[in-house]
CSV table of C-alpha atoms in Angstrom, one decimal:
chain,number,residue,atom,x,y,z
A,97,UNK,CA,37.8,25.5,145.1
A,98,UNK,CA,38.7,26.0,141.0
A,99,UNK,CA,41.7,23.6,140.4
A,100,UNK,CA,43.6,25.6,137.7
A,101,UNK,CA,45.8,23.2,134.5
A,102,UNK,CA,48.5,26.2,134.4
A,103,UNK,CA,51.8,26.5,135.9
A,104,UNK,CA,52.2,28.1,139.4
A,105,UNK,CA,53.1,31.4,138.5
A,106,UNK,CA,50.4,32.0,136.5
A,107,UNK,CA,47.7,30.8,138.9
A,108,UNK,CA,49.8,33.3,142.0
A,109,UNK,CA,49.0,36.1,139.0
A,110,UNK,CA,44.8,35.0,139.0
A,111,UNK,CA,45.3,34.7,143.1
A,112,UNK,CA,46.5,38.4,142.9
A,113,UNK,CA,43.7,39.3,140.8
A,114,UNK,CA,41.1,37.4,142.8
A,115,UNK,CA,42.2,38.7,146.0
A,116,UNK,CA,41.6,42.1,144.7
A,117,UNK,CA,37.8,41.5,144.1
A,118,UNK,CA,37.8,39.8,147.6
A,119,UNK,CA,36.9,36.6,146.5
A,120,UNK,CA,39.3,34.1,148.0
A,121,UNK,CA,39.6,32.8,151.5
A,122,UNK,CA,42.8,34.4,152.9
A,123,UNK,CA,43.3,31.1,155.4
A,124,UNK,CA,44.9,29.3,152.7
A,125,UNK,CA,47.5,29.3,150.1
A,126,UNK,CA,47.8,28.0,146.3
A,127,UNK,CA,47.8,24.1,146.8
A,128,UNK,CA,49.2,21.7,144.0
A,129,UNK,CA,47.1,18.6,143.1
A,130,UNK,CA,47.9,15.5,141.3
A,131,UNK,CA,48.1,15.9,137.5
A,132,UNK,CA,49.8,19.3,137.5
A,133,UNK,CA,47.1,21.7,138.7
A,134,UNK,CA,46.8,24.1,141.2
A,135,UNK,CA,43.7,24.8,143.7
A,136,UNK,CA,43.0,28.2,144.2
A,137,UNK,CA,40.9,28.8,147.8
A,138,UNK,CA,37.8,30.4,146.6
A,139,UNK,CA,35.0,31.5,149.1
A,140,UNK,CA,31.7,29.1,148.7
A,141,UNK,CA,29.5,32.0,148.9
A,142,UNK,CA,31.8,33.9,146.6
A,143,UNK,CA,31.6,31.5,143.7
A,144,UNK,CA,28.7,33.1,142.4
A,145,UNK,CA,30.5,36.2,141.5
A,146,UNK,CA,33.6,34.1,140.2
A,147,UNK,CA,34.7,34.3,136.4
A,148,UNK,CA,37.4,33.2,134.1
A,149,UNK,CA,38.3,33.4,130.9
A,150,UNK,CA,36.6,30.6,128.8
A,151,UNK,CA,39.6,29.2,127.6
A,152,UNK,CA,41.4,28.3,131.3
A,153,UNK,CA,40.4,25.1,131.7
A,154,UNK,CA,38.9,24.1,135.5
A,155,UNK,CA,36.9,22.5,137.8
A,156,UNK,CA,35.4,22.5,141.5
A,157,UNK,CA,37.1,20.4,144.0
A,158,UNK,CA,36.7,20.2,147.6
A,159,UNK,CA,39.6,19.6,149.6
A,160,UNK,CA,38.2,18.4,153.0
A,161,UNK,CA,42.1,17.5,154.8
A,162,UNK,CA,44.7,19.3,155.4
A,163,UNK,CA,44.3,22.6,153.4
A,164,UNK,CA,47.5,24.1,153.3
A,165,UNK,CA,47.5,27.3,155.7
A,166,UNK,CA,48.7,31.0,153.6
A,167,UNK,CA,51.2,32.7,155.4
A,168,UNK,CA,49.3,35.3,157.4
A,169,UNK,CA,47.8,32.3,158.6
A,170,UNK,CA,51.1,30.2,159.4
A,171,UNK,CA,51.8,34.0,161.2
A,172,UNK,CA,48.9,34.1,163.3
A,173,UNK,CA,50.2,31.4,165.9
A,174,UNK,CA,53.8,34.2,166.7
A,175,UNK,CA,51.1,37.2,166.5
A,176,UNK,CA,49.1,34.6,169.4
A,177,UNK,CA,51.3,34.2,171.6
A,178,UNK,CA,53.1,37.6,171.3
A,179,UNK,CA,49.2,39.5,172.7
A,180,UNK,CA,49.5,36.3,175.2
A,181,UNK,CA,52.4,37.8,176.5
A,182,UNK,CA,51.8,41.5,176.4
A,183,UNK,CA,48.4,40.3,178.3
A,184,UNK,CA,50.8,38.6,180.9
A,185,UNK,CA,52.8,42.0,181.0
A,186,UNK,CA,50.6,44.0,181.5
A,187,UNK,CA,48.2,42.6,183.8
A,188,UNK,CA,45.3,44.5,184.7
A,189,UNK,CA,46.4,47.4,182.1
A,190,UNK,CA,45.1,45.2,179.4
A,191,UNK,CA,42.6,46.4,177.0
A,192,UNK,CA,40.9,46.7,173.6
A,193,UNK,CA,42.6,49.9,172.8
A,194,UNK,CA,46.2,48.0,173.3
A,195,UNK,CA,45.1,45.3,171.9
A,196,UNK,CA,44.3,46.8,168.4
A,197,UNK,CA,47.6,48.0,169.0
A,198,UNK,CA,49.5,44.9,169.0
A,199,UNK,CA,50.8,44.1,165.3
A,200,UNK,CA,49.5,41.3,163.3
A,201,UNK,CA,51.8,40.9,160.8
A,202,UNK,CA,55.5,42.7,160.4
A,203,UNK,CA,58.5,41.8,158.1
A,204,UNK,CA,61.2,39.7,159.0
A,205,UNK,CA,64.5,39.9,158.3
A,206,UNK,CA,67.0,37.2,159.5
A,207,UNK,CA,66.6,37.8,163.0
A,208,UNK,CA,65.4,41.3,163.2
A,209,UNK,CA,61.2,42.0,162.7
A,210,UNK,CA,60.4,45.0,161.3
A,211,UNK,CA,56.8,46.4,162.7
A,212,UNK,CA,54.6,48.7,161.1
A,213,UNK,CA,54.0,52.4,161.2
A,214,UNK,CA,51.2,51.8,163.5
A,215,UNK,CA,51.7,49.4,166.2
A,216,UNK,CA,52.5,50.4,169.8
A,217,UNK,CA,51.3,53.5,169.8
A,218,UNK,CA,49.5,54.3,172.7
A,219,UNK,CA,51.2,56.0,175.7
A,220,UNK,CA,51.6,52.9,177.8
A,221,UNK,CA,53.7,51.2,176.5
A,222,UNK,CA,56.5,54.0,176.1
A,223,UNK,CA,55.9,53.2,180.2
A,224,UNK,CA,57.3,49.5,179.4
A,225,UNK,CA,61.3,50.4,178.7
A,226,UNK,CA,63.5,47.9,176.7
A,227,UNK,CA,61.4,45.3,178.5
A,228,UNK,CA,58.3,45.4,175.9
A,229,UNK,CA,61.0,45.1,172.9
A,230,UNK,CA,63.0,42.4,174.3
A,231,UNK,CA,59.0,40.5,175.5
A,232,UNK,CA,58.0,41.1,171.2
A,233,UNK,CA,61.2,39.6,170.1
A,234,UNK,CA,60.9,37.3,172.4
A,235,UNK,CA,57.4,35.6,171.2
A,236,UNK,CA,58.7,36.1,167.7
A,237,UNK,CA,61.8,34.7,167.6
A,238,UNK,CA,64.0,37.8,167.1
A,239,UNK,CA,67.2,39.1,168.1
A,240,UNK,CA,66.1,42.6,167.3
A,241,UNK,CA,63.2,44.8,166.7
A,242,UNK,CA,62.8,48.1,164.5
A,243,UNK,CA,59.8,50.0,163.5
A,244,UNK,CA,58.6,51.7,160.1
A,245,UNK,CA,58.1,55.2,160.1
A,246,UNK,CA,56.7,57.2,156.9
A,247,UNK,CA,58.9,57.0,154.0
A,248,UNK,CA,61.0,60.3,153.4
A,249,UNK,CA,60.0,62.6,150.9
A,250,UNK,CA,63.6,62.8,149.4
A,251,UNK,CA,63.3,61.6,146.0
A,252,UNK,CA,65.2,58.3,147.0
A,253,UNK,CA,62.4,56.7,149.2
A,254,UNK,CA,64.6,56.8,152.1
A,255,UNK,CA,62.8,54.7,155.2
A,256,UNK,CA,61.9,56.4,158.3
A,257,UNK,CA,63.0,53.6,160.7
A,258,UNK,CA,63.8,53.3,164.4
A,259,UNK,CA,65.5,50.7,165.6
A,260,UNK,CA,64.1,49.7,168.8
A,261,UNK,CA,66.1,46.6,170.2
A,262,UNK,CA,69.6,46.2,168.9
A,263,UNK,CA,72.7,48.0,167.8
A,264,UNK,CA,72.7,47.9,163.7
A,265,UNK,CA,69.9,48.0,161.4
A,266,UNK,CA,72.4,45.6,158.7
A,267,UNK,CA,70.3,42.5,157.7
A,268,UNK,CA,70.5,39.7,155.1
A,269,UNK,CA,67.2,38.3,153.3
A,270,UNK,CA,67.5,35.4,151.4
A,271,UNK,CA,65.3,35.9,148.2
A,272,UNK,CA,65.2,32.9,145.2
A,273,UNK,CA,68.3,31.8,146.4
A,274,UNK,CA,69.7,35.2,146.2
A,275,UNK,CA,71.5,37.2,149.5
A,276,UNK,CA,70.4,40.7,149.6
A,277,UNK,CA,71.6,42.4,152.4
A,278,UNK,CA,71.1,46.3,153.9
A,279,UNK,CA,70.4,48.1,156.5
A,280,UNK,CA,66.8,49.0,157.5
A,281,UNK,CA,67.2,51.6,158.4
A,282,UNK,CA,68.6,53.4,155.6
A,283,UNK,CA,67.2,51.6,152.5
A,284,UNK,CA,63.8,49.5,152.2
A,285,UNK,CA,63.2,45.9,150.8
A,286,UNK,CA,60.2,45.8,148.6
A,287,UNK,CA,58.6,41.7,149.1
A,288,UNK,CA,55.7,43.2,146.9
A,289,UNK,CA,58.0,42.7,143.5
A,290,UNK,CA,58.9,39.0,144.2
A,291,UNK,CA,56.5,37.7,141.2
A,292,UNK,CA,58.9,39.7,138.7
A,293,UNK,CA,61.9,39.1,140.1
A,294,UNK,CA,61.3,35.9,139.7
A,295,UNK,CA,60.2,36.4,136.0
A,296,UNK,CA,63.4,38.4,135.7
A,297,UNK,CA,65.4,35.6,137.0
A,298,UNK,CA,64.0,33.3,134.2
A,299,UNK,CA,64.6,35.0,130.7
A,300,UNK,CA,67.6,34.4,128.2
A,301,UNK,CA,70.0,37.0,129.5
A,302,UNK,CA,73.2,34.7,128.7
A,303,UNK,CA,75.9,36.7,126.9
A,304,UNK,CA,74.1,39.8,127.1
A,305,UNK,CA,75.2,43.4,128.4
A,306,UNK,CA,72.4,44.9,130.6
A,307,UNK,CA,71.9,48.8,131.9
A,308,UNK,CA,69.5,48.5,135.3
A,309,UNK,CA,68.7,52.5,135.3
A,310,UNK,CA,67.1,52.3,139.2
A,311,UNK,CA,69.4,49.5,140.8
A,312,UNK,CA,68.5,50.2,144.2
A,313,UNK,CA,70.1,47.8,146.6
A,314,UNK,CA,70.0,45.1,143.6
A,315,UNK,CA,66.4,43.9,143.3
A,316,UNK,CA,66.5,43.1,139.4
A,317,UNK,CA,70.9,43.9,139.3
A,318,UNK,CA,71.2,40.2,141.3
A,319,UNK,CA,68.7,38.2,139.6
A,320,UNK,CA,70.0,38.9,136.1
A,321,UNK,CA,73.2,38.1,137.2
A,322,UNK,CA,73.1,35.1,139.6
A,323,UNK,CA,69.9,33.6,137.4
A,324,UNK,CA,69.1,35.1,133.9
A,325,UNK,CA,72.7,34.4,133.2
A,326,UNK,CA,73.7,38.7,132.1
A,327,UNK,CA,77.2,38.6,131.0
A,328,UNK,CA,77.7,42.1,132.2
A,329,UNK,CA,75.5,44.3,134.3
A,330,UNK,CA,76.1,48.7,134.4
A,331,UNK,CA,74.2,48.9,137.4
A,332,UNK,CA,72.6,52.7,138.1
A,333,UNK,CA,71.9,54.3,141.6
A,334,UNK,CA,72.0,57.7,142.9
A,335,UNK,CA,72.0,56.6,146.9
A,336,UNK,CA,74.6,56.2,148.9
A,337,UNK,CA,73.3,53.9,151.7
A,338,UNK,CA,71.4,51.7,148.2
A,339,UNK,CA,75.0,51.5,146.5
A,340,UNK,CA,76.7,50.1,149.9
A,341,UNK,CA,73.9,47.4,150.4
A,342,UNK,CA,74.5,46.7,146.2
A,343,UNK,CA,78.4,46.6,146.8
A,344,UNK,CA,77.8,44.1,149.7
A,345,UNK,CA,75.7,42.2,147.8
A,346,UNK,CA,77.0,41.3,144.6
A,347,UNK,CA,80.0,40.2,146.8
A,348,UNK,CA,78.0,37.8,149.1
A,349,UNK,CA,76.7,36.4,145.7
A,350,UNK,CA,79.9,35.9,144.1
A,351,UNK,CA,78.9,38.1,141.0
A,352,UNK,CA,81.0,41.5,142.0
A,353,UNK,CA,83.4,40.9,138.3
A,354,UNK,CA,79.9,41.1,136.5
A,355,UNK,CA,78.9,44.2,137.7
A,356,UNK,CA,79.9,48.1,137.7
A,357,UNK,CA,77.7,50.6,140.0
A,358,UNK,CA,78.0,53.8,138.5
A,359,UNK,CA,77.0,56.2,141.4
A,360,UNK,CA,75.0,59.1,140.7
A,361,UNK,CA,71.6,60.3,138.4
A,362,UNK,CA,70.9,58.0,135.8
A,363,UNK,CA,69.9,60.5,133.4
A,364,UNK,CA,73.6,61.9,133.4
A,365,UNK,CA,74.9,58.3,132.6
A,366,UNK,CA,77.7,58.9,129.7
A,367,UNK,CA,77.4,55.4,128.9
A,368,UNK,CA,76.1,54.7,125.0
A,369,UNK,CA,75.3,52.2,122.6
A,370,UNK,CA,76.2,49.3,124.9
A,371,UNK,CA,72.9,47.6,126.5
A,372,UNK,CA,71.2,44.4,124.6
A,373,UNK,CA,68.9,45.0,127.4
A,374,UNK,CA,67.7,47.7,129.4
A,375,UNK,CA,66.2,47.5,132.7
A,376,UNK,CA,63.7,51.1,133.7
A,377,UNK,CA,62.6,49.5,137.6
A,378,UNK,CA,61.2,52.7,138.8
A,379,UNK,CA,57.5,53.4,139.4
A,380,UNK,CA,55.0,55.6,139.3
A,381,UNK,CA,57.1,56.4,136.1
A,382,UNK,CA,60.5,55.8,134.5
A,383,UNK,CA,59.4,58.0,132.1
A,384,UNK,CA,62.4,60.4,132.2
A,385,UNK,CA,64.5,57.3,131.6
A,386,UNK,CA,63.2,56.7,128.5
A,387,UNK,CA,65.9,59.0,126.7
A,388,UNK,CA,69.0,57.1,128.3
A,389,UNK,CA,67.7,54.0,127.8
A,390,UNK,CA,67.3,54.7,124.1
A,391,UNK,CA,70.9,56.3,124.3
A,392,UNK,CA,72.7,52.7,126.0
A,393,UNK,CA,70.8,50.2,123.3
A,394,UNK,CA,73.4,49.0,121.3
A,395,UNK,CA,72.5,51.1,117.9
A,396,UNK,CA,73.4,48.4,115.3
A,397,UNK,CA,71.6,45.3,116.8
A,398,UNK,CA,68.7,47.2,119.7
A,399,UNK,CA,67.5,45.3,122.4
A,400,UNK,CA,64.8,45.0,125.0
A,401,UNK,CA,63.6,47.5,127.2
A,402,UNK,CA,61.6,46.6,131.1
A,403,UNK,CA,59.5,49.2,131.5
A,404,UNK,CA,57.6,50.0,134.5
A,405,UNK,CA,54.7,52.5,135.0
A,406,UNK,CA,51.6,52.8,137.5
A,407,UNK,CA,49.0,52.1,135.2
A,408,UNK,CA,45.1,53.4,136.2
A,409,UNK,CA,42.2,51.4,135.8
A,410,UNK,CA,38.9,51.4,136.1
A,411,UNK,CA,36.8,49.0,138.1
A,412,UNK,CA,36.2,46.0,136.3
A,413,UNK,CA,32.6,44.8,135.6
A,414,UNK,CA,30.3,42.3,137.9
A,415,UNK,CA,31.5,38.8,137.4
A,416,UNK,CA,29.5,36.1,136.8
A,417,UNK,CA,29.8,32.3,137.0
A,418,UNK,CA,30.2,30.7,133.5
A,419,UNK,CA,27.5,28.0,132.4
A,420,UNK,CA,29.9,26.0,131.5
A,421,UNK,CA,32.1,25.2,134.5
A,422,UNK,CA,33.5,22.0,135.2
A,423,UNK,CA,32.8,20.7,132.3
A,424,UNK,CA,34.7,17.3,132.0
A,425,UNK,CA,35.6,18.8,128.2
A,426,UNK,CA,37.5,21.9,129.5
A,427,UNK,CA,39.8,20.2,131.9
A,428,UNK,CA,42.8,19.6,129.5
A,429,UNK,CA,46.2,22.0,130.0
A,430,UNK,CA,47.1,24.8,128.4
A,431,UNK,CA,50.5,26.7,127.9
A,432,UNK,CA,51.5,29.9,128.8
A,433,UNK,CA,52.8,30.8,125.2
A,434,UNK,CA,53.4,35.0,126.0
A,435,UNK,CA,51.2,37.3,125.0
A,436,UNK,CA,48.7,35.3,122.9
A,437,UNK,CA,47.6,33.0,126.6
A,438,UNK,CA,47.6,36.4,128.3
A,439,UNK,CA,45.7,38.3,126.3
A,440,UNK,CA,42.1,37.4,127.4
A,441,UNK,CA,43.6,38.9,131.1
A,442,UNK,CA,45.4,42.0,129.7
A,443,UNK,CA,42.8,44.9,130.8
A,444,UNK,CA,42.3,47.3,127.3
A,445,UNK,CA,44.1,50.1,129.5
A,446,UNK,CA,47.3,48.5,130.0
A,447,UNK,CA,46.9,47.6,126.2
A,448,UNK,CA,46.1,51.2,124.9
A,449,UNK,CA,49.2,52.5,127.2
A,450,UNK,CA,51.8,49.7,126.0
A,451,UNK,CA,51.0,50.2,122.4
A,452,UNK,CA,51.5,54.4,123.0
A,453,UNK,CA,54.6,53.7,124.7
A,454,UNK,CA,55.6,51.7,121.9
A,455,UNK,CA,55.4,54.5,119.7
A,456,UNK,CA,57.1,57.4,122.3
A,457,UNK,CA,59.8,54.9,122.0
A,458,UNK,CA,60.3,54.8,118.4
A,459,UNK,CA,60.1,58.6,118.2
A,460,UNK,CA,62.9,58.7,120.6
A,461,UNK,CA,64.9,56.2,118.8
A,462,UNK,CA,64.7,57.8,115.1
A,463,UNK,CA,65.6,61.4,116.6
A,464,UNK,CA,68.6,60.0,118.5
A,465,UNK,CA,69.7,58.0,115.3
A,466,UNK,CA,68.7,59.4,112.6
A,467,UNK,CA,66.8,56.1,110.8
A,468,UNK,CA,64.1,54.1,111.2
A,469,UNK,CA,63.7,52.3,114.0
A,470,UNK,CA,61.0,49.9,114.7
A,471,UNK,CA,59.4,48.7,117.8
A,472,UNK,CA,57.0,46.1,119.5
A,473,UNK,CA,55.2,44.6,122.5
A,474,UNK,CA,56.9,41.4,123.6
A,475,UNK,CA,54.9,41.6,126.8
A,476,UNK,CA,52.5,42.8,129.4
A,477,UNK,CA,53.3,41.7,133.0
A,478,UNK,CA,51.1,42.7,135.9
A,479,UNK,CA,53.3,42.8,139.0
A,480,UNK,CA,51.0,44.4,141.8
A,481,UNK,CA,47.9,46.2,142.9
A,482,UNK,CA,49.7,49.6,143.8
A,483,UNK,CA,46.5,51.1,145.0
A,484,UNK,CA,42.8,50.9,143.9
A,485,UNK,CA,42.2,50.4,140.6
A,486,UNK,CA,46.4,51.0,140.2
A,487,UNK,CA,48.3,48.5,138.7
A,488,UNK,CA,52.2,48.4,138.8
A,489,UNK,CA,52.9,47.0,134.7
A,490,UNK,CA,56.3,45.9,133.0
A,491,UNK,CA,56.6,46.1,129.6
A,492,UNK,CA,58.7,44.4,127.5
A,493,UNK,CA,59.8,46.3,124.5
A,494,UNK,CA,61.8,45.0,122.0
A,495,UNK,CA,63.6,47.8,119.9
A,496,UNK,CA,65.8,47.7,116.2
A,497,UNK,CA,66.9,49.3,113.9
A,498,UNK,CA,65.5,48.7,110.7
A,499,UNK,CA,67.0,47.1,107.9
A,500,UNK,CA,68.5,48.8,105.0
């Protein structure tokens, strides 16, 4: 197991990147160790095939007690005793074919689970009633039970979700310390983004005026308000059921004097030169945001813009294990000072596109204005694998004018 000298969201970054190439052992989850590191669970007959870059300092260490279980391991004693059940239910009825039917994982949500797409299934157990919904919540300590359908081809990713025991699909989720609530099934929660929503939480926002062009139900609007310290947030959705769940929220957290929702399509927002910092959430491409968000940036002083995009890329090389590992003379900490620490992990893809971007941007800027303008590349953060060889990217642009 490589026992990384980094801080914890960096090594949850190299876990992401790991588990990608199927190299870790999906029992267990990031463990801290004495001295500040963190022990990343590696497969033994994966280590072979294991690389990193020279300069992260690391070493083997085997951890022989108590390993601390991930969470689809933690989840696999609820998805146990729910098939024990079922099998208990059933009877004689039982069989593989149910059996691969039975969920192993699902999302939870205060007291209501929501399964996927593709569990419970077969024709037997619409035979069950209300009886199989009340057994599942039941083994897995719910109130109420809903179901994921296909997500609606409607432009506002509208979920397809039935809600299977229970009266109202309204739920809170407790994120960071942050209460999001909506209801499941009219509006989605997306766990997949927590890495930057915690990265969100954590930068200078204090005193600042912020535009959030793709607000949804508030997954960047809250953190920037109840975290990164925004002074102000203009907070941009087009649906309905997501500007409820927003209006609810900011109110549970106490931040509703901070905040305007203004309801409707973002790229018909009137609002200008008012944004130190711009916030383009929207993926595979907030491309036709780009315009606005050049439109709100305060023209005297610029800001930052968040920028995400699906970014392709193609398979990475074989790895191989470096001669030099665990060498006592590598094992000393390093900092994670931005871009410089990153860049032996930023993929020449997501380089080549942030740099390009950089320059659409500034195009945009000096037509709007009139002036020079200048850009550049604060940052390159991988949030997620969106699909093979996919990656879901922020980039943090900082734009001004330039100087007379």
């Amino acid at each position: 197991i490589p026992a990384l000298a980094t801080e914890r969201r960096l090594a949850q970054r190299l876990r992401e990147r790991l588990e990608e190439e199927q190299l870790l052992d999906g029992r267990y989850q990031l463990q801290q160790l004495p001295g500040g590191r963190v022990a990343l669970p590696v497969l033994e007959e994966k280590l072979s095939q294991l690389c990193l870059p020279l300069e992260m300092p690391r070493e083997l260490v085997w951890i022989q007690q108590d390993p601390v279980p991930s969470r689809a391991s933690r989840r696999r004693a609820p998805a146990q005793k729910l098939r024990d059940e079922l099998r208990r239910l059933l009877g004689g009825s039982w069989s593989e074919e149910l059996e691969r039917d039975v969920p192993h994982a699902w999302q939870r949500h205060g007291d209501l689970v929501l399964l996927s797409e593709d569990s419970f299934k077969a024709a037997l157990w619409e035979s069950l009633g209300p009886v199989l919904w009340e057994t599942v919540a039941s083994a897995l300590g719910a109130r109420r039970v809903a179901r994921r359908g296909w997500v609606l081809p409607d432009g506002m990713r509208t979920p397809s979700v039935t809600l299977l025991l229970g009266q109202d699909g309204w739920v809170e989720h407790v994120d960071n310390g942050i209460r999001y609530t909506f209801d499941v099934t009219k509006c989605m929660f997306s766990p997949g983004n927590i890495t930057e929503k915690l990265r969100v939480a954590s930068l200078p926002c204090s005193g600042e005026v912020l535009v959030d062009l793709y607000a949804g139900i508030g997954y960047f609007t809250l953190p920037f308000l109840v975290h990164a310290g925004a002074a102000f947030v203009h907070a941009c959705e087009w649906n309905v059921h997501a500007v409820e769940a927003l209006r609810r929220a900011l109110a549970l957290n106490g931040v509703q004097d901070r905040c305007r929702i203004h309801h409707g399509d973002s790229r018909q927002l009137e609002l200008r030169d008012t944004a130190d910092r711009v916030n383009l959430g929207l993926i595979p491409s907030s491309e036709e945001g780009w315009p606005v968000a050049c439109r709100v940036l305060k023209k005297d002083t610029g800001g930052v813009l968040h920028i995400h995009h699906n970014v392709e890329t193609p398979p990475a090389p074989p790895l191989v294990l470096p001669a030099e590992w665990g060498s006592p003379e590598a094992q000393h900490p390093i900092e994670d000072t931005g871009k410089e620490t990153l860049g032996a992990r930023i993929r020449p893809e997501w380089q080549k596109w942030a740099e390009a971007t950089a320059v659409r941007i500034q195009r945009l800027l000096v037509e709007l204005h009139g002036q020079p303008w200048h850009t550049r590349v604060l940052h390159i953060e991988a949030v997620k694998s969106y699909a093979p060889h996919v990656h879901h990217l922020v980039l943090d642009l900082e734009c001004r004018p330039a100087l007379p």
